[in-house]
Amino acid sequence: MDCLREIQGKQAHDPIFIEKMNTSVSWRCICVPGPLIVGAGPSGLATAACLKEKGVPSVVLERSNCIASLWQLKTYDRLRLHLPKQFCELPLMGFPTDFPTYPIKQQFVDYLEAYAREFDIKPRFNETVSQAEYDATLGFWRVKSVGVNGKGTEYVCRWLVVATGENAEAVMPEMEGMGEFGGDIRHTSLYKSGEEFRGKRVLVVGCGNSGMEVCLDLCNHNAKPSLVVRDTVHVLPREMLGRSTFGLSMWLLKWLPIRFVDRLLLIVTWLMLGDTARIGLDRPRLGPLELKNLSGKTPVLDVGTLANIKSGDIKVCPSIKRLKRHAVEFVNGKTENFDAIILATGYKSNVPSWLKEREMFSEKDGYPRRPFPNGWKGESGLYAVGFTKRGLLGTSMDARRIAEDIERCWKHEAKHRMVFTRSLLQQPSSDSSS
Ligand SMILES: Cc1cc2nc3c(=O)[nH]c(=O)nc-3n(C[C@H](O)[C@H](O)[C@H](O)COP(=O)(O)OP(=O)(O)OC[C@H]3O[C@@H](n4cnc5c(N)ncnc54)[C@H](O)[C@@H]3O)c2cc1C
């Protein structure tokens, strides 16, 4: 059953499948009185809940067959929240008090399911939005979605909330010789556990939080991981001075300039982890918080990977030149044998593939053009939630703002609707006057 659910969930993410469905569907039309939200991840749920609290009904469309499909279908087993739970709560409902500081994946999913129940959010599952366009003549958005059964629906709505996330599609880099390799090559979104790689030589490409954690997981399952580090990276301890590094940074930023906080973080990190450049992890020129602010690049919070790099259980490798039969040639000229390659190469937004609008969202990266904190609102009733590169904290801020904005419009229009209806009711009917 679980397997079928997973296959269906993954089909909904397959562009070829979607294209096929798009060309062979018959359409029906539904008018949505309130906002239409695309995506039932944390961002879509948070927005629907905030709207509900303000008395505004919404419809949520989700391409998968479950809420939070990224967490349920595309993440590895050992995943926990990277940040302490108080920074990951959605608006209006906290985590249960008995959850640990860093809830495991299943606890986070349980929380989101309880959240959806609490606010009576019932997404329409297996509905992949394939196109959304503003009809300026009507003053409404026309949103087309395709179901797995081949049925197409056109939703007509006054407000459209984009909640499809920063991680909608896996980024798969092109590498010379990929067809030649012959072993397993997969993205982290398809990696579950190191169990199936026991005793195997695995090359992990990408040294963000996922790449580092997958390496650790492989070590724990007695695989032999190597890590490709192509770029500079800030690795910080997850906790320092008895507090979470993230929480401490937020607190220090209230009083001190960002560069000073960065200095402080790097000094404590150096004392705790030593010089990471000595093990092949060069630091960027900018500090971790300044870099995050300017480029959105998240520092890696170490949960034990560094110790394994130091002990030699994880080997650090330079960029890949090309793949060969069960082997990889690196840019330094060395060639090594591998059984599998895991691509921890991140995700991208899919907004440009379905939203026919180029003012608010950039065609290049599928993010709002206006920088944080102003990217949440566009023209003609278009909104974006969860595109701040600031995780669930950013999601909560967006969701509250969007709900407040739509509520104002909704109430204003409701008054007009009421006046109009009253005037209709008060008009003497032609029957009685005759
Ligand atoms: C491994 C990992 C760990 C993370 N850990 C943390 C953390 O600890 N703390 C933190 O604050 N942040 C964390 N993040 C970042 C971020 O908070 C999460 O990615 C979060 O899930 C984002 O929520 P979202 O709703 O914006 O996007 P998603 O969770 O990606 O949800 C978007 C939904 O939209 C659906 N969708 C996409 N396209 C369509 C379409 N065309 N039609 C219909 N539906 C569509 C998707 O199926 C999906 O269900 C993590 C991210 C990852 C990848």
Tab-separated table of C-alpha atoms and ligand atoms in Angstrom:
chain	number	residue	atom	x	y	z
A	1	MET	CA	0.000	0.000	0.000
A	2	ASP	CA	2.800	2.347	1.034
A	3	CYS	CA	4.641	1.470	-2.159
A	4	LEU	CA	1.616	2.347	-4.328
A	5	ARG	CA	1.212	5.591	-2.440
A	6	GLU	CA	4.846	6.439	-3.042
A	7	ILE	CA	4.652	5.611	-6.781
A	8	GLN	CA	1.524	7.766	-7.174
A	9	GLY	CA	3.178	10.568	-5.226
A	10	LYS	CA	6.270	10.446	-7.422
A	11	GLN	CA	4.261	10.272	-10.671
A	12	ALA	CA	2.787	13.615	-9.774
A	13	HIS	CA	6.312	15.090	-9.848
A	14	ASP	CA	7.195	13.627	-13.259
A	15	PRO	CA	7.134	16.304	-16.012
A	16	ILE	CA	6.679	13.718	-18.825
A	17	PHE	CA	3.683	12.220	-17.030
A	18	ILE	CA	2.218	15.699	-16.469
A	19	GLU	CA	2.735	16.672	-20.123
A	20	LYS	CA	0.994	13.470	-21.246
A	21	MET	CA	-1.934	14.162	-18.951
A	22	ASN	CA	-2.084	17.790	-20.109
A	23	THR	CA	-2.650	16.865	-23.739
A	24	SER	CA	-5.274	14.178	-23.168
A	25	VAL	CA	-7.659	15.752	-20.664
A	26	SER	CA	-11.181	17.103	-20.714
A	27	TRP	CA	-11.721	20.219	-18.576
A	28	ARG	CA	-14.408	21.184	-16.084
A	29	CYS	CA	-14.640	24.598	-14.426
A	30	ILE	CA	-14.916	25.461	-10.714
A	31	CYS	CA	-15.321	28.981	-9.291
A	32	VAL	CA	-13.451	29.419	-6.013
A	33	PRO	CA	-14.997	32.111	-3.801
A	34	GLY	CA	-11.816	32.695	-1.753
A	35	PRO	CA	-8.100	32.257	-2.491
A	36	LEU	CA	-6.666	29.248	-4.294
A	37	ILE	CA	-3.452	27.918	-2.732
A	38	VAL	CA	-1.093	25.777	-4.827
A	39	GLY	CA	0.889	23.337	-2.660
A	40	ALA	CA	0.051	21.556	0.609
A	41	GLY	CA	3.491	21.737	2.208
A	42	PRO	CA	4.061	23.705	5.419
A	43	SER	CA	3.673	27.010	3.510
A	44	GLY	CA	0.316	26.147	1.930
A	45	LEU	CA	-1.017	24.767	5.214
A	46	ALA	CA	0.153	27.816	7.197
A	47	THR	CA	-1.551	30.192	4.768
A	48	ALA	CA	-4.793	28.194	4.738
A	49	ALA	CA	-4.809	28.156	8.570
A	50	CYS	CA	-4.198	31.918	8.880
A	51	LEU	CA	-6.963	32.581	6.344
A	52	LYS	CA	-9.329	30.221	8.140
A	53	GLU	CA	-8.714	32.040	11.434
A	54	LYS	CA	-9.808	35.259	9.709
A	55	GLY	CA	-12.942	33.661	8.318
A	56	VAL	CA	-11.687	33.441	4.719
A	57	PRO	CA	-12.273	30.050	3.079
A	58	SER	CA	-9.621	28.728	0.706
A	59	VAL	CA	-9.002	25.782	-1.606
A	60	VAL	CA	-5.620	23.982	-1.506
A	61	LEU	CA	-4.367	21.997	-4.521
A	62	GLU	CA	-1.599	19.405	-4.075
A	63	ARG	CA	0.048	17.319	-6.802
A	64	SER	CA	0.922	14.479	-4.406
A	65	ASN	CA	-1.407	12.221	-2.487
A	66	CYS	CA	-0.451	13.606	0.926
A	67	ILE	CA	0.406	16.813	2.729
A	68	ALA	CA	4.093	17.777	3.104
A	69	SER	CA	5.128	15.495	0.254
A	70	LEU	CA	8.724	16.727	0.409
A	71	TRP	CA	8.993	15.439	3.972
A	72	GLN	CA	6.954	12.280	3.495
A	73	LEU	CA	8.230	11.095	0.113
A	74	LYS	CA	11.530	12.748	-0.674
A	75	THR	CA	13.656	12.779	2.476
A	76	TYR	CA	15.968	10.285	4.142
A	77	ASP	CA	14.988	8.305	7.220
A	78	ARG	CA	17.409	9.879	9.693
A	79	LEU	CA	16.276	13.438	8.938
A	80	ARG	CA	15.448	15.712	11.850
A	81	LEU	CA	14.589	19.396	11.774
A	82	HIS	CA	17.895	21.218	11.331
A	83	LEU	CA	16.769	24.075	13.539
A	84	PRO	CA	15.309	23.922	17.082
A	85	LYS	CA	11.553	23.405	17.101
A	86	GLN	CA	10.689	26.912	18.347
A	87	PHE	CA	12.012	28.296	15.038
A	88	CYS	CA	9.991	25.840	12.956
A	89	GLU	CA	6.474	26.266	14.335
A	90	LEU	CA	3.717	27.297	11.983
A	91	PRO	CA	1.430	30.174	13.016
A	92	LEU	CA	-1.351	29.606	15.577
A	93	MET	CA	-0.236	26.156	16.801
A	94	GLY	CA	2.967	25.161	18.581
A	95	PHE	CA	4.703	21.780	18.673
A	96	PRO	CA	3.640	19.370	21.426
A	97	THR	CA	5.736	20.053	24.548
A	98	ASP	CA	7.016	16.468	24.679
A	99	PHE	CA	8.709	16.767	21.252
A	100	PRO	CA	12.515	16.932	21.426
A	101	THR	CA	14.366	20.140	20.528
A	102	TYR	CA	15.056	18.739	17.037
A	103	PRO	CA	11.954	16.687	16.113
A	104	ILE	CA	12.487	13.685	13.854
A	105	LYS	CA	10.898	13.649	10.406
A	106	GLN	CA	7.869	11.577	11.486
A	107	GLN	CA	7.169	13.897	14.419
A	108	PHE	CA	7.245	16.881	12.087
A	109	VAL	CA	4.855	15.118	9.690
A	110	ASP	CA	2.562	14.196	12.639
A	111	TYR	CA	2.585	17.842	13.698
A	112	LEU	CA	1.629	18.980	10.183
A	113	GLU	CA	-1.170	16.408	10.010
A	114	ALA	CA	-2.514	17.562	13.376
A	115	TYR	CA	-2.220	21.154	12.110
A	116	ALA	CA	-4.286	20.370	9.007
A	117	ARG	CA	-6.915	18.655	11.200
A	118	GLU	CA	-7.021	21.542	13.686
A	119	PHE	CA	-7.794	24.069	10.949
A	120	ASP	CA	-9.917	21.661	8.935
A	121	ILE	CA	-7.671	21.952	5.877
A	122	LYS	CA	-8.594	19.322	3.312
A	123	PRO	CA	-6.372	19.725	0.263
A	124	ARG	CA	-7.490	18.376	-3.102
A	125	PHE	CA	-4.809	15.735	-3.626
A	126	ASN	CA	-3.448	14.422	-6.948
A	127	GLU	CA	-4.064	17.780	-8.614
A	128	THR	CA	-1.009	19.069	-10.432
A	129	VAL	CA	-1.278	22.693	-11.450
A	130	SER	CA	-0.034	22.851	-15.030
A	131	GLN	CA	-0.927	26.456	-15.853
A	132	ALA	CA	-2.095	29.633	-14.139
A	133	GLU	CA	-2.844	32.863	-15.950
A	134	TYR	CA	-4.474	36.161	-15.041
A	135	ASP	CA	-7.485	37.039	-17.148
A	136	ALA	CA	-7.394	40.843	-17.113
A	137	THR	CA	-10.818	41.125	-18.781
A	138	LEU	CA	-12.508	39.069	-16.093
A	139	GLY	CA	-10.229	40.224	-13.249
A	140	PHE	CA	-9.711	36.594	-12.178
A	141	TRP	CA	-6.971	33.956	-12.214
A	142	ARG	CA	-7.558	30.893	-14.347
A	143	VAL	CA	-5.716	27.920	-12.883
A	144	LYS	CA	-5.585	24.593	-14.703
A	145	SER	CA	-4.855	21.402	-12.834
A	146	VAL	CA	-4.590	17.812	-14.011
A	147	GLY	CA	-5.456	14.795	-11.892
A	148	VAL	CA	-3.890	11.317	-12.058
A	149	ASN	CA	-7.158	10.033	-13.490
A	150	GLY	CA	-6.657	12.287	-16.513
A	151	LYS	CA	-9.402	14.711	-15.511
A	152	GLY	CA	-8.615	18.377	-15.889
A	153	THR	CA	-10.111	21.170	-13.807
A	154	GLU	CA	-9.999	24.879	-14.407
A	155	TYR	CA	-10.302	26.883	-11.206
A	156	VAL	CA	-11.332	30.510	-11.459
A	157	CYS	CA	-10.332	32.620	-8.472
A	158	ARG	CA	-9.760	36.165	-7.347
A	159	TRP	CA	-6.574	35.394	-5.330
A	160	LEU	CA	-3.796	32.954	-6.162
A	161	VAL	CA	-1.248	31.901	-3.511
A	162	VAL	CA	1.892	30.170	-4.796
A	163	ALA	CA	3.093	27.690	-2.138
A	164	THR	CA	4.956	25.202	-4.331
A	165	GLY	CA	8.211	25.728	-2.455
A	166	GLU	CA	11.896	26.306	-3.049
A	167	ASN	CA	12.404	22.531	-3.288
A	168	ALA	CA	9.822	21.589	-5.912
A	169	GLU	CA	12.186	19.790	-8.333
A	170	ALA	CA	15.487	18.011	-7.810
A	171	VAL	CA	18.533	19.600	-9.450
A	172	MET	CA	20.393	16.926	-11.459
A	173	PRO	CA	23.766	18.129	-12.795
A	174	GLU	CA	24.987	16.939	-16.189
A	175	MET	CA	28.240	15.006	-15.872
A	176	GLU	CA	30.345	13.700	-18.731
A	177	GLY	CA	30.209	9.911	-18.924
A	178	MET	CA	26.995	9.501	-16.906
A	179	GLY	CA	25.750	6.785	-19.274
A	180	GLU	CA	29.036	4.949	-18.964
A	181	PHE	CA	29.177	4.713	-15.158
A	182	GLY	CA	26.923	1.668	-14.853
A	183	GLY	CA	26.314	1.974	-11.101
A	184	ASP	CA	23.463	3.560	-9.141
A	185	ILE	CA	23.265	7.362	-9.603
A	186	ARG	CA	20.508	9.002	-7.616
A	187	HIS	CA	19.462	12.324	-6.130
A	188	THR	CA	19.151	12.625	-2.323
A	189	SER	CA	15.376	12.912	-2.828
A	190	LEU	CA	15.485	9.160	-3.603
A	191	TYR	CA	17.931	8.246	-0.818
A	192	LYS	CA	16.325	6.684	2.241
A	193	SER	CA	19.061	5.004	4.268
A	194	GLY	CA	22.681	3.835	4.142
A	195	GLU	CA	21.444	0.281	4.763
A	196	GLU	CA	21.340	-0.586	1.055
A	197	PHE	CA	24.886	0.743	0.558
A	198	ARG	CA	26.501	-1.366	3.299
A	199	GLY	CA	30.112	-2.151	2.301
A	200	LYS	CA	29.835	-0.089	-0.915
A	201	ARG	CA	32.020	2.783	-2.105
A	202	VAL	CA	29.686	5.753	-2.456
A	203	LEU	CA	30.509	9.192	-3.813
A	204	VAL	CA	28.314	11.977	-2.421
A	205	VAL	CA	28.262	15.101	-4.583
A	206	GLY	CA	27.521	18.350	-2.727
A	207	CYS	CA	28.414	19.452	0.778
A	208	GLY	CA	25.305	21.208	2.041
A	209	ASN	CA	23.359	19.954	5.053
A	210	SER	CA	21.911	17.010	3.070
A	211	GLY	CA	25.231	15.890	1.550
A	212	MET	CA	26.985	16.025	4.914
A	213	GLU	CA	24.203	14.136	6.660
A	214	VAL	CA	23.967	11.450	3.969
A	215	CYS	CA	27.747	10.884	4.371
A	216	LEU	CA	27.279	10.431	8.099
A	217	ASP	CA	24.391	8.035	7.520
A	218	LEU	CA	26.528	6.009	5.087
A	219	CYS	CA	29.320	5.837	7.682
A	220	ASN	CA	26.867	4.630	10.316
A	221	HIS	CA	25.843	1.795	7.963
A	222	ASN	CA	29.427	0.745	7.251
A	223	ALA	CA	29.488	2.062	3.699
A	224	LYS	CA	32.600	3.879	2.424
A	225	PRO	CA	31.585	7.427	1.559
A	226	SER	CA	33.604	10.111	-0.193
A	227	LEU	CA	32.402	13.695	-0.439
A	228	VAL	CA	32.880	15.974	-3.449
A	229	VAL	CA	33.514	19.517	-2.251
A	230	ARG	CA	33.443	21.906	-5.192
A	231	ASP	CA	32.887	25.144	-3.367
A	232	THR	CA	33.749	26.920	-0.148
A	233	VAL	CA	31.464	26.109	2.790
A	234	HIS	CA	30.765	27.320	6.310
A	235	VAL	CA	30.442	24.416	8.718
A	236	LEU	CA	29.297	25.458	12.204
A	237	PRO	CA	28.561	23.296	15.249
A	238	ARG	CA	24.789	22.822	15.670
A	239	GLU	CA	25.143	24.062	19.239
A	240	MET	CA	27.601	26.404	20.913
A	241	LEU	CA	27.916	27.929	24.393
A	242	GLY	CA	25.019	25.758	25.572
A	243	ARG	CA	22.551	27.116	22.990
A	244	SER	CA	21.585	26.304	19.436
A	245	THR	CA	23.895	28.162	17.048
A	246	PHE	CA	20.857	29.469	15.159
A	247	GLY	CA	19.129	30.714	18.339
A	248	LEU	CA	22.331	32.296	19.635
A	249	SER	CA	22.892	34.062	16.293
A	250	MET	CA	19.333	35.450	16.263
A	251	TRP	CA	19.775	36.698	19.820
A	252	LEU	CA	23.173	38.314	19.178
A	253	LEU	CA	21.840	40.002	16.024
A	254	LYS	CA	19.403	41.952	18.200
A	255	TRP	CA	22.312	43.791	19.798
A	256	LEU	CA	25.297	43.536	17.504
A	257	PRO	CA	26.093	44.201	13.836
A	258	ILE	CA	26.055	41.150	11.556
A	259	ARG	CA	29.799	41.214	10.829
A	260	PHE	CA	30.608	41.214	14.524
A	261	VAL	CA	28.270	38.264	15.143
A	262	ASP	CA	29.880	36.417	12.218
A	263	ARG	CA	33.335	37.003	13.746
A	264	LEU	CA	32.154	35.678	17.086
A	265	LEU	CA	30.562	32.589	15.501
A	266	LEU	CA	33.735	31.824	13.569
A	267	ILE	CA	35.996	32.190	16.626
A	268	VAL	CA	33.841	29.809	18.713
A	269	THR	CA	33.597	27.439	15.742
A	270	TRP	CA	37.371	27.457	15.357
A	271	LEU	CA	37.764	26.626	19.055
A	272	MET	CA	35.256	23.776	18.799
A	273	LEU	CA	35.935	22.313	15.349
A	274	GLY	CA	39.433	23.536	14.528
A	275	ASP	CA	40.503	24.802	11.110
A	276	THR	CA	38.153	23.136	8.607
A	277	ALA	CA	40.390	24.207	5.679
A	278	ARG	CA	42.926	21.617	6.891
A	279	ILE	CA	40.460	18.860	6.082
A	280	GLY	CA	39.525	20.273	2.676
A	281	LEU	CA	36.599	22.501	3.656
A	282	ASP	CA	37.648	26.070	2.844
A	283	ARG	CA	35.509	28.848	4.275
A	284	PRO	CA	33.923	31.562	2.095
A	285	ARG	CA	35.319	35.086	2.347
A	286	LEU	CA	32.047	36.419	3.778
A	287	GLY	CA	30.858	35.305	7.219
A	288	PRO	CA	28.051	32.713	7.527
A	289	LEU	CA	25.215	35.131	8.352
A	290	GLU	CA	26.264	37.802	5.865
A	291	LEU	CA	26.561	35.159	3.147
A	292	LYS	CA	23.120	33.772	4.014
A	293	ASN	CA	21.649	37.281	3.816
A	294	LEU	CA	23.289	38.137	0.515
A	295	SER	CA	23.062	34.843	-1.383
A	296	GLY	CA	20.682	32.622	0.604
A	297	LYS	CA	23.457	30.022	1.026
A	298	THR	CA	22.789	28.169	4.284
A	299	PRO	CA	25.707	27.261	6.564
A	300	VAL	CA	26.059	23.555	7.349
A	301	LEU	CA	25.192	22.689	10.944
A	302	ASP	CA	27.442	19.801	11.870
A	303	VAL	CA	25.817	16.788	13.496
A	304	GLY	CA	28.906	14.577	13.555
A	305	THR	CA	30.096	14.436	9.934
A	306	LEU	CA	33.192	16.514	10.610
A	307	ALA	CA	34.547	13.989	13.138
A	308	ASN	CA	34.260	11.290	10.465
A	309	ILE	CA	36.092	13.463	7.935
A	310	LYS	CA	38.850	14.061	10.482
A	311	SER	CA	39.143	10.349	11.254
A	312	GLY	CA	39.377	9.564	7.535
A	313	ASP	CA	36.100	7.577	7.454
A	314	ILE	CA	34.794	10.140	4.985
A	315	LYS	CA	37.202	11.191	2.272
A	316	VAL	CA	37.042	14.698	0.768
A	317	CYS	CA	37.439	14.853	-3.040
A	318	PRO	CA	37.725	17.733	-5.528
A	319	SER	CA	35.307	18.383	-8.445
A	320	ILE	CA	34.449	15.604	-10.872
A	321	LYS	CA	35.987	15.751	-14.350
A	322	ARG	CA	34.121	12.795	-15.824
A	323	LEU	CA	32.570	9.454	-14.986
A	324	LYS	CA	33.956	6.167	-16.295
A	325	ARG	CA	32.852	2.543	-15.909
A	326	HIS	CA	32.300	2.241	-12.108
A	327	ALA	CA	34.876	4.976	-11.618
A	328	VAL	CA	35.198	8.730	-11.322
A	329	GLU	CA	37.988	10.904	-12.654
A	330	PHE	CA	38.534	14.067	-10.607
A	331	VAL	CA	39.878	17.441	-11.775
A	332	ASN	CA	43.201	16.735	-10.022
A	333	GLY	CA	43.742	13.875	-12.483
A	334	LYS	CA	43.119	11.052	-9.982
A	335	THR	CA	40.630	8.266	-10.750
A	336	GLU	CA	38.834	6.204	-8.090
A	337	ASN	CA	36.348	3.347	-8.209
A	338	PHE	CA	32.806	3.780	-6.862
A	339	ASP	CA	29.705	1.579	-6.707
A	340	ALA	CA	27.193	4.414	-6.431
A	341	ILE	CA	26.847	8.180	-6.656
A	342	ILE	CA	24.436	10.231	-4.540
A	343	LEU	CA	23.680	13.716	-5.842
A	344	ALA	CA	23.152	16.114	-2.940
A	345	THR	CA	22.847	18.882	-5.476
A	346	GLY	CA	19.748	20.565	-4.126
A	347	TYR	CA	16.396	21.603	-5.487
A	348	LYS	CA	14.793	24.364	-7.517
A	349	SER	CA	11.475	26.155	-7.772
A	350	ASN	CA	9.102	25.002	-10.540
A	351	VAL	CA	7.045	28.220	-10.731
A	352	PRO	CA	8.187	29.336	-14.234
A	353	SER	CA	6.957	26.014	-15.674
A	354	TRP	CA	3.311	26.699	-14.802
A	355	LEU	CA	2.747	30.349	-13.802
A	356	LYS	CA	2.246	32.574	-16.834
A	357	GLU	CA	3.375	35.729	-15.090
A	358	ARG	CA	6.766	37.401	-15.299
A	359	GLU	CA	6.454	40.511	-13.115
A	360	MET	CA	6.499	39.005	-9.659
A	361	PHE	CA	8.464	35.796	-10.256
A	362	SER	CA	11.818	35.633	-11.991
A	363	GLU	CA	11.896	33.310	-14.976
A	364	LYS	CA	15.508	32.489	-14.168
A	365	ASP	CA	15.164	30.935	-10.716
A	366	GLY	CA	11.414	30.868	-10.033
A	367	TYR	CA	11.711	33.089	-6.940
A	368	PRO	CA	9.969	36.428	-6.333
A	369	ARG	CA	12.076	39.242	-7.797
A	370	ARG	CA	11.631	41.537	-4.802
A	371	PRO	CA	14.006	40.627	-1.989
A	372	PHE	CA	12.952	39.576	1.503
A	373	PRO	CA	10.788	40.743	3.247
A	374	ASN	CA	8.868	42.167	0.272
A	375	GLY	CA	8.560	39.161	-2.029
A	376	TRP	CA	5.215	37.884	-0.723
A	377	LYS	CA	2.879	40.158	-2.692
A	378	GLY	CA	2.468	40.705	-6.413
A	379	GLU	CA	-0.187	42.367	-8.564
A	380	SER	CA	-3.792	41.324	-9.248
A	381	GLY	CA	-4.208	39.135	-6.163
A	382	LEU	CA	-1.030	37.083	-6.626
A	383	TYR	CA	0.947	36.005	-3.539
A	384	ALA	CA	4.023	33.893	-2.726
A	385	VAL	CA	4.622	32.014	0.526
A	386	GLY	CA	7.810	30.164	1.474
A	387	PHE	CA	10.253	31.678	-1.030
A	388	THR	CA	12.344	33.662	1.456
A	389	LYS	CA	15.336	31.264	1.814
A	390	ARG	CA	14.626	31.547	5.521
A	391	GLY	CA	12.969	28.193	6.154
A	392	LEU	CA	9.818	27.851	8.193
A	393	LEU	CA	10.345	31.181	9.969
A	394	GLY	CA	10.032	32.886	6.580
A	395	THR	CA	6.961	30.784	5.800
A	396	SER	CA	5.203	31.928	8.981
A	397	MET	CA	5.916	35.598	8.256
A	398	ASP	CA	4.615	35.314	4.689
A	399	ALA	CA	1.509	33.344	5.673
A	400	ARG	CA	0.414	35.903	8.283
A	401	ARG	CA	0.960	38.849	5.921
A	402	ILE	CA	-0.905	37.202	3.056
A	403	ALA	CA	-3.880	36.309	5.261
A	404	GLU	CA	-4.087	39.876	6.629
A	405	ASP	CA	-3.933	41.328	3.125
A	406	ILE	CA	-6.550	39.028	1.649
A	407	GLU	CA	-8.805	39.468	4.704
A	408	ARG	CA	-8.938	43.249	4.084
A	409	CYS	CA	-10.011	42.695	0.479
A	410	TRP	CA	-12.381	39.886	1.398
A	411	LYS	CA	-14.192	41.992	4.025
A	412	HIS	CA	-14.331	45.015	1.742
A	413	GLU	CA	-15.783	42.938	-1.085
A	414	ALA	CA	-18.125	41.150	1.323
A	415	LYS	CA	-19.628	44.560	2.257
A	416	HIS	CA	-20.234	45.283	-1.435
A	417	ARG	CA	-21.703	41.838	-1.927
A	418	MET	CA	-24.034	42.438	1.025
A	419	VAL	CA	-25.143	45.911	-0.152
A	420	PHE	CA	-25.731	44.521	-3.632
A	421	THR	CA	-27.738	41.540	-2.314
A	422	ARG	CA	-29.764	43.792	0.018
A	423	SER	CA	-30.549	46.194	-2.813
A	424	LEU	CA	-31.743	43.261	-4.873
A	425	LEU	CA	-33.936	42.006	-2.009
A	426	GLN	CA	-35.391	45.473	-1.318
A	427	GLN	CA	-36.401	46.136	-4.943
A	428	PRO	CA	-40.141	45.617	-5.393
A	429	SER	CA	-40.539	42.630	-7.649
A	430	SER	CA	-42.199	43.201	-11.036
A	431	ASP	CA	-44.853	40.629	-9.998
A	432	SER	CA	-46.088	42.610	-6.961
A	433	SER	CA	-46.135	45.952	-8.791
A	434	SER	CA	-48.301	44.680	-11.577
B	1	LIG	C1	16.024	18.082	3.870
B	1	LIG	C2	15.448	19.402	4.288
B	1	LIG	C3	15.442	19.769	5.634
B	1	LIG	C4	14.922	21.006	6.037
B	1	LIG	N1	14.932	21.334	7.363
B	1	LIG	C5	14.428	22.534	7.748
B	1	LIG	C6	14.407	22.921	9.135
B	1	LIG	O1	14.845	22.187	10.024
B	1	LIG	N2	13.887	24.121	9.470
B	1	LIG	C7	13.402	24.975	8.528
B	1	LIG	O2	12.931	26.063	8.885
B	1	LIG	N3	13.415	24.649	7.221
B	1	LIG	C8	13.922	23.465	6.808
B	1	LIG	N4	13.939	23.143	5.467
B	1	LIG	C9	13.497	24.151	4.473
B	1	LIG	C10	11.969	24.319	4.340
B	1	LIG	O3	11.439	24.812	5.524
B	1	LIG	C11	11.253	23.061	3.970
B	1	LIG	O4	11.733	22.717	2.700
B	1	LIG	C12	9.707	23.190	3.923
B	1	LIG	O5	9.177	21.937	3.577
B	1	LIG	C13	9.236	24.231	2.922
B	1	LIG	O6	7.813	24.221	2.885
B	1	LIG	P1	6.992	24.655	1.580
B	1	LIG	O7	5.569	24.361	1.874
B	1	LIG	O8	7.374	26.037	1.214
B	1	LIG	O9	7.534	23.727	0.423
B	1	LIG	P2	7.325	22.098	0.249
B	1	LIG	O10	7.438	21.433	1.560
B	1	LIG	O11	8.276	21.749	-0.817
B	1	LIG	O12	5.820	22.002	-0.232
B	1	LIG	C14	5.407	22.408	-1.518
B	1	LIG	C15	4.275	21.519	-1.974
B	1	LIG	O13	3.814	21.980	-3.236
B	1	LIG	C16	3.520	20.864	-4.050
B	1	LIG	N5	3.601	21.276	-5.454
B	1	LIG	C17	4.703	21.648	-6.155
B	1	LIG	N6	4.375	21.946	-7.419
B	1	LIG	C18	3.043	21.771	-7.541
B	1	LIG	C19	2.123	21.920	-8.609
B	1	LIG	N7	2.509	22.338	-9.823
B	1	LIG	N8	0.811	21.644	-8.380
B	1	LIG	C20	0.383	21.238	-7.158
B	1	LIG	N9	1.224	21.069	-6.102
B	1	LIG	C21	2.538	21.351	-6.288
B	1	LIG	C22	4.582	19.841	-3.673
B	1	LIG	O14	4.185	18.535	-4.012
B	1	LIG	C23	4.716	20.067	-2.176
B	1	LIG	O15	3.888	19.204	-1.426
B	1	LIG	C24	14.419	21.903	5.051
B	1	LIG	C25	14.445	21.520	3.697
B	1	LIG	C26	14.934	20.290	3.322
B	1	LIG	C27	14.943	19.929	1.849
